[in-house]
Amino acid sequence: MPKISLPWRVTWLYLTLMLFMPIAALLLKAASTSPAEFWRIATDEVAMATYDVTFVTALVTALFNGVFGLLIAWVLVRYEFPGRRIVDAAIDLPFALPTAVAGLTLATVYSNNGWIGSLFAPFGIRIAFTRLGVGIAMTFISLPFVVRTLQPVLQEMEQELEEAAWSLGASRQQTFWRVILPPLMPALLTGIALGFSRAVGEYGSIVIIAGNVPFQDLIAPVLIFQRLEQFDYVGATVLGTVLLLISLGILLVINLLQAWGRQYDA
Amino acid sequence: MTPSSLNPFPSPNNAPNKEPNKEPNNAPNDLPKVAPQSESKGLKRVLIGVAIAYLALVLFIPALNVFVQAFNRGIGAFFSNLVAPDFTHAVGLTLIITLIVVPINAVFGLCAAWAIARNHFFGRTLLISLLDLPFSISPVVAGLMIVLLYGRSGWFGPLLRAADIQIIFSWPGMVLATAFVTLPFVAREVIPVLEEVGTDQEEAAKTLGAKDWEIFWRVTMPNIRWGLLYGLLLTNSRAMGEFGAVAVVSGNIIRKTQTLPLFIEESYKQYQTQVAFSAAVLLALLAVVTLVFKEIVERRTKIKQT
């Protein structure tokens, strides 16, 4: 349909105004700094420390959610137990709950005198206002991704394969590693990558639960915010560009993972 | 089939890796699951227990905490927090921004969904990926982009100053930031429905002489209404709850540019935890409504398919 219709024009106009122009503004502003200057700002001490906190913590929580997400998806798909439907529906809560509310309640529950934090405080473990708190917030917001990407794949998996493996004498471990896990791998990795991507960009819940101290629990998005508050637009832009490029990279990886996953569909 | 994406709300219609046209006997989410015999009851109990314990630590206890904290000084204290002027102003501003953003993004979402689902063109997959970008960009970076466009030293800065229009540190900037982060929701929900419905009915209406607008309102709309409604609800939920992007452009001026999420953070920072939780309950209820509605839509679409 080569005719240029109204919806077609609205789509491109809106995308240009709302999406392409803002991205162009960021990239052109970043391009206006010299490469040496860009590199200096992007790799200065404080920035490097925020990458460490942001990406390493996000990766650890994503993997953590990978393991537990697989377990939760398995339990929800394969087992029948009272309250299963409610638990299933509640998995989406981190998608629907505003991040400010999540940060507020996590900071309270995991503070030294909170419901859960007080259990750890006697052992000298502080959770809120430390990097552990950042990890908890990231775990909360990225929890649903692995569960939701795995569920449909698990549902379509044929149990006969497992039964065949058992009847041929495979042990439970062998069945899990050789029969169950391989077809789940693309979906599992996609879920982990989605969760990682979400955790890397998260701002609201982390700024509340963390102490936001450089070199300890300051994440990259909060550093961007702080630089903007000091009207350091160049500093903010450089960091923002680094984050944008990394999220584009993750997006590419996710698309490749999904293409890999579709091979199993056939 | 559209590739599933960073959509934080995978809808019933575009769950990843799900074939659009399922055979009825292939979709039994609800049939009782029979554990294979060789799996012992003990293992099953342990797995369920670990899963629930993990969810309790990360999800259930924090969610319960919102309501307990809000009401632990009684209903009276709760309601007196809800009539404070700073709070009511934040609610008002949140509602205004949402009322502007939701219709705009609904119109765009419908146009984009139609353009993508009803046309096959070069770069279609790329366009779908582009549409998802707001989901993968950090909200703070999104806010930064708006500042770089409309701020004092931004592209349109001189122009706006000459016309005496303020966008950053004012509500128009907050509308732009909110519209940016909620841009994909409606299109994301409507595209799979449009693809599934196909073009037969629309073509039939056309040969019978219906005009484009008639076809849209009387043929297409009834088919996509549940997907559209769910997309609107997600847009609404995110618009009311958006924090990072709005925080960057707002300047967080009390009784001027403070939305509900910003109000929550500010109250918490001022050690008024009680006030913060009273406001948080409202947003938490919104989240619960969204989830309940999701369940309803999921069941509707399931009934239709079988």
PDB file of N, CA and C in Angstrom, chain A residues 50-97:
ATOM      1  N   THR A  50      30.650   3.970  39.357  1.00  0.00           N
ATOM      2  CA  THR A  50      29.209   3.771  39.163  1.00  0.00           C
ATOM      3  C   THR A  50      28.947   2.638  38.161  1.00  0.00           C
ATOM      4  N   TYR A  51      29.820   2.486  37.144  1.00  0.00           N
ATOM      5  CA  TYR A  51      29.617   1.362  36.219  1.00  0.00           C
ATOM      6  C   TYR A  51      29.737   0.054  36.982  1.00  0.00           C
ATOM      7  N   ASP A  52      30.754   0.005  37.851  1.00  0.00           N
ATOM      8  CA  ASP A  52      30.960  -1.201  38.651  1.00  0.00           C
ATOM      9  C   ASP A  52      29.692  -1.522  39.444  1.00  0.00           C
ATOM     10  N   VAL A  53      29.197  -0.531  40.197  1.00  0.00           N
ATOM     11  CA  VAL A  53      28.007  -0.775  41.016  1.00  0.00           C
ATOM     12  C   VAL A  53      26.823  -1.140  40.126  1.00  0.00           C
ATOM     13  N   THR A  54      26.616  -0.376  39.035  1.00  0.00           N
ATOM     14  CA  THR A  54      25.432  -0.590  38.198  1.00  0.00           C
ATOM     15  C   THR A  54      25.476  -1.948  37.498  1.00  0.00           C
ATOM     16  N   PHE A  55      26.537  -2.192  36.739  1.00  0.00           N
ATOM     17  CA  PHE A  55      26.531  -3.361  35.855  1.00  0.00           C
ATOM     18  C   PHE A  55      26.809  -4.654  36.601  1.00  0.00           C
ATOM     19  N   VAL A  56      27.755  -4.632  37.538  1.00  0.00           N
ATOM     20  CA  VAL A  56      28.052  -5.865  38.261  1.00  0.00           C
ATOM     21  C   VAL A  56      26.849  -6.273  39.122  1.00  0.00           C
ATOM     22  N   THR A  57      26.276  -5.293  39.840  1.00  0.00           N
ATOM     23  CA  THR A  57      25.116  -5.631  40.664  1.00  0.00           C
ATOM     24  C   THR A  57      23.957  -6.110  39.797  1.00  0.00           C
ATOM     25  N   ALA A  58      23.738  -5.428  38.670  1.00  0.00           N
ATOM     26  CA  ALA A  58      22.633  -5.826  37.782  1.00  0.00           C
ATOM     27  C   ALA A  58      22.856  -7.233  37.249  1.00  0.00           C
ATOM     28  N   LEU A  59      24.110  -7.553  36.921  1.00  0.00           N
ATOM     29  CA  LEU A  59      24.405  -8.880  36.376  1.00  0.00           C
ATOM     30  C   LEU A  59      24.167  -9.956  37.440  1.00  0.00           C
ATOM     31  N   VAL A  60      24.674  -9.688  38.641  1.00  0.00           N
ATOM     32  CA  VAL A  60      24.500 -10.678  39.712  1.00  0.00           C
ATOM     33  C   VAL A  60      23.015 -10.898  39.999  1.00  0.00           C
ATOM     34  N   THR A  61      22.227  -9.802  40.096  1.00  0.00           N
ATOM     35  CA  THR A  61      20.803  -9.975  40.391  1.00  0.00           C
ATOM     36  C   THR A  61      20.084 -10.651  39.227  1.00  0.00           C
ATOM     37  N   ALA A  62      20.523 -10.336  37.989  1.00  0.00           N
ATOM     38  CA  ALA A  62      19.868 -10.972  36.837  1.00  0.00           C
ATOM     39  C   ALA A  62      20.092 -12.482  36.865  1.00  0.00           C
ATOM     40  N   LEU A  63      21.320 -12.904  37.192  1.00  0.00           N
ATOM     41  CA  LEU A  63      21.611 -14.335  37.260  1.00  0.00           C
ATOM     42  C   LEU A  63      20.846 -14.991  38.409  1.00  0.00           C
ATOM     43  N   PHE A  64      20.824 -14.294  39.537  1.00  0.00           N
ATOM     44  CA  PHE A  64      20.073 -14.746  40.701  1.00  0.00           C
ATOM     45  C   PHE A  64      18.610 -14.969  40.331  1.00  0.00           C
ATOM     46  N   ASN A  65      18.033 -13.974  39.648  1.00  0.00           N
ATOM     47  CA  ASN A  65      16.643 -14.104  39.208  1.00  0.00           C
ATOM     48  C   ASN A  65      16.494 -15.175  38.137  1.00  0.00           C
ATOM     49  N   GLY A  66      17.579 -15.437  37.405  1.00  0.00           N
ATOM     50  CA  GLY A  66      17.538 -16.522  36.430  1.00  0.00           C
ATOM     51  C   GLY A  66      17.279 -17.846  37.122  1.00  0.00           C
ATOM     52  N   VAL A  67      18.037 -18.114  38.178  1.00  0.00           N
ATOM     53  CA  VAL A  67      17.881 -19.370  38.912  1.00  0.00           C
ATOM     54  C   VAL A  67      16.502 -19.441  39.559  1.00  0.00           C
ATOM     55  N   PHE A  68      16.145 -18.405  40.317  1.00  0.00           N
ATOM     56  CA  PHE A  68      14.872 -18.459  41.036  1.00  0.00           C
ATOM     57  C   PHE A  68      13.684 -18.282  40.097  1.00  0.00           C
ATOM     58  N   GLY A  69      13.876 -17.530  39.016  1.00  0.00           N
ATOM     59  CA  GLY A  69      12.802 -17.380  38.036  1.00  0.00           C
ATOM     60  C   GLY A  69      12.466 -18.711  37.386  1.00  0.00           C
ATOM     61  N   LEU A  70      13.514 -19.500  37.084  1.00  0.00           N
ATOM     62  CA  LEU A  70      13.301 -20.833  36.514  1.00  0.00           C
ATOM     63  C   LEU A  70      12.516 -21.697  37.496  1.00  0.00           C
ATOM     64  N   LEU A  71      12.929 -21.630  38.763  1.00  0.00           N
ATOM     65  CA  LEU A  71      12.236 -22.406  39.791  1.00  0.00           C
ATOM     66  C   LEU A  71      10.764 -21.989  39.895  1.00  0.00           C
ATOM     67  N   ILE A  72      10.531 -20.672  39.932  1.00  0.00           N
ATOM     68  CA  ILE A  72       9.157 -20.184  40.094  1.00  0.00           C
ATOM     69  C   ILE A  72       8.303 -20.564  38.882  1.00  0.00           C
ATOM     70  N   ALA A  73       8.861 -20.387  37.681  1.00  0.00           N
ATOM     71  CA  ALA A  73       8.107 -20.739  36.475  1.00  0.00           C
ATOM     72  C   ALA A  73       7.771 -22.232  36.482  1.00  0.00           C
ATOM     73  N   TRP A  74       8.730 -23.040  36.865  1.00  0.00           N
ATOM     74  CA  TRP A  74       8.522 -24.490  36.939  1.00  0.00           C
ATOM     75  C   TRP A  74       7.384 -24.828  37.896  1.00  0.00           C
ATOM     76  N   VAL A  75       7.461 -24.239  39.095  1.00  0.00           N
ATOM     77  CA  VAL A  75       6.451 -24.516  40.116  1.00  0.00           C
ATOM     78  C   VAL A  75       5.068 -24.080  39.626  1.00  0.00           C
ATOM     79  N   LEU A  76       5.011 -22.897  38.972  1.00  0.00           N
ATOM     80  CA  LEU A  76       3.712 -22.371  38.538  1.00  0.00           C
ATOM     81  C   LEU A  76       3.126 -23.186  37.389  1.00  0.00           C
ATOM     82  N   VAL A  77       3.973 -23.699  36.506  1.00  0.00           N
ATOM     83  CA  VAL A  77       3.459 -24.427  35.343  1.00  0.00           C
ATOM     84  C   VAL A  77       3.166 -25.884  35.686  1.00  0.00           C
ATOM     85  N   ARG A  78       4.050 -26.514  36.467  1.00  0.00           N
ATOM     86  CA  ARG A  78       3.958 -27.952  36.650  1.00  0.00           C
ATOM     87  C   ARG A  78       3.158 -28.394  37.860  1.00  0.00           C
ATOM     88  N   TYR A  79       3.073 -27.555  38.874  1.00  0.00           N
ATOM     89  CA  TYR A  79       2.431 -28.012  40.109  1.00  0.00           C
ATOM     90  C   TYR A  79       1.106 -27.314  40.340  1.00  0.00           C
ATOM     91  N   GLU A  80       0.234 -28.024  41.000  1.00  0.00           N
ATOM     92  CA  GLU A  80      -1.047 -27.448  41.423  1.00  0.00           C
ATOM     93  C   GLU A  80      -0.992 -27.280  42.937  1.00  0.00           C
ATOM     94  N   PHE A  81      -1.224 -26.084  43.419  1.00  0.00           N
ATOM     95  CA  PHE A  81      -1.253 -25.889  44.874  1.00  0.00           C
ATOM     96  C   PHE A  81      -2.186 -24.731  45.186  1.00  0.00           C
ATOM     97  N   PRO A  82      -2.676 -24.678  46.422  1.00  0.00           N
ATOM     98  CA  PRO A  82      -3.639 -23.625  46.750  1.00  0.00           C
ATOM     99  C   PRO A  82      -3.012 -22.240  46.572  1.00  0.00           C
ATOM    100  N   GLY A  83      -3.745 -21.348  45.919  1.00  0.00           N
ATOM    101  CA  GLY A  83      -3.244 -19.983  45.738  1.00  0.00           C
ATOM    102  C   GLY A  83      -2.346 -19.823  44.533  1.00  0.00           C
ATOM    103  N   ARG A  84      -2.258 -20.851  43.683  1.00  0.00           N
ATOM    104  CA  ARG A  84      -1.360 -20.766  42.545  1.00  0.00           C
ATOM    105  C   ARG A  84      -1.714 -19.605  41.621  1.00  0.00           C
ATOM    106  N   ARG A  85      -3.008 -19.446  41.368  1.00  0.00           N
ATOM    107  CA  ARG A  85      -3.441 -18.387  40.439  1.00  0.00           C
ATOM    108  C   ARG A  85      -3.076 -17.004  40.976  1.00  0.00           C
ATOM    109  N   ILE A  86      -3.229 -16.827  42.293  1.00  0.00           N
ATOM    110  CA  ILE A  86      -2.928 -15.516  42.876  1.00  0.00           C
ATOM    111  C   ILE A  86      -1.431 -15.246  42.816  1.00  0.00           C
ATOM    112  N   VAL A  87      -0.637 -16.269  43.143  1.00  0.00           N
ATOM    113  CA  VAL A  87       0.807 -16.118  43.062  1.00  0.00           C
ATOM    114  C   VAL A  87       1.202 -15.772  41.631  1.00  0.00           C
ATOM    115  N   ASP A  88       0.594 -16.482  40.681  1.00  0.00           N
ATOM    116  CA  ASP A  88       0.881 -16.240  39.275  1.00  0.00           C
ATOM    117  C   ASP A  88       0.584 -14.785  38.892  1.00  0.00           C
ATOM    118  N   ALA A  89      -0.576 -14.298  39.330  1.00  0.00           N
ATOM    119  CA  ALA A  89      -0.939 -12.919  38.987  1.00  0.00           C
ATOM    120  C   ALA A  89      -0.018 -11.917  39.674  1.00  0.00           C
ATOM    121  N   ALA A  90       0.418 -12.257  40.894  1.00  0.00           N
ATOM    122  CA  ALA A  90       1.231 -11.314  41.665  1.00  0.00           C
ATOM    123  C   ALA A  90       2.642 -11.153  41.108  1.00  0.00           C
ATOM    124  N   ILE A  91       3.066 -12.096  40.259  1.00  0.00           N
ATOM    125  CA  ILE A  91       4.414 -12.000  39.680  1.00  0.00           C
ATOM    126  C   ILE A  91       4.586 -10.678  38.927  1.00  0.00           C
ATOM    127  N   ASP A  92       3.480 -10.172  38.346  1.00  0.00           N
ATOM    128  CA  ASP A  92       3.559  -8.946  37.557  1.00  0.00           C
ATOM    129  C   ASP A  92       3.599  -7.676  38.400  1.00  0.00           C
ATOM    130  N   LEU A  93       3.486  -7.833  39.707  1.00  0.00           N
ATOM    131  CA  LEU A  93       3.421  -6.643  40.568  1.00  0.00           C
ATOM    132  C   LEU A  93       4.573  -5.661  40.324  1.00  0.00           C
ATOM    133  N   PRO A  94       5.820  -6.143  40.212  1.00  0.00           N
ATOM    134  CA  PRO A  94       6.905  -5.173  39.985  1.00  0.00           C
ATOM    135  C   PRO A  94       6.752  -4.379  38.690  1.00  0.00           C
ATOM    136  N   PHE A  95       6.021  -4.920  37.687  1.00  0.00           N
ATOM    137  CA  PHE A  95       5.746  -4.144  36.479  1.00  0.00           C
ATOM    138  C   PHE A  95       4.755  -3.030  36.762  1.00  0.00           C
ATOM    139  N   ALA A  96       3.794  -3.323  37.614  1.00  0.00           N
ATOM    140  CA  ALA A  96       2.681  -2.398  37.800  1.00  0.00           C
ATOM    141  C   ALA A  96       2.914  -1.414  38.939  1.00  0.00           C
ATOM    142  N   LEU A  97       3.727  -1.806  39.913  1.00  0.00           N
ATOM    143  CA  LEU A  97       3.937  -0.932  41.068  1.00  0.00           C
ATOM    144  C   LEU A  97       4.918   0.184  40.692  1.00  0.00           C
TER     145      LEU A  97
END
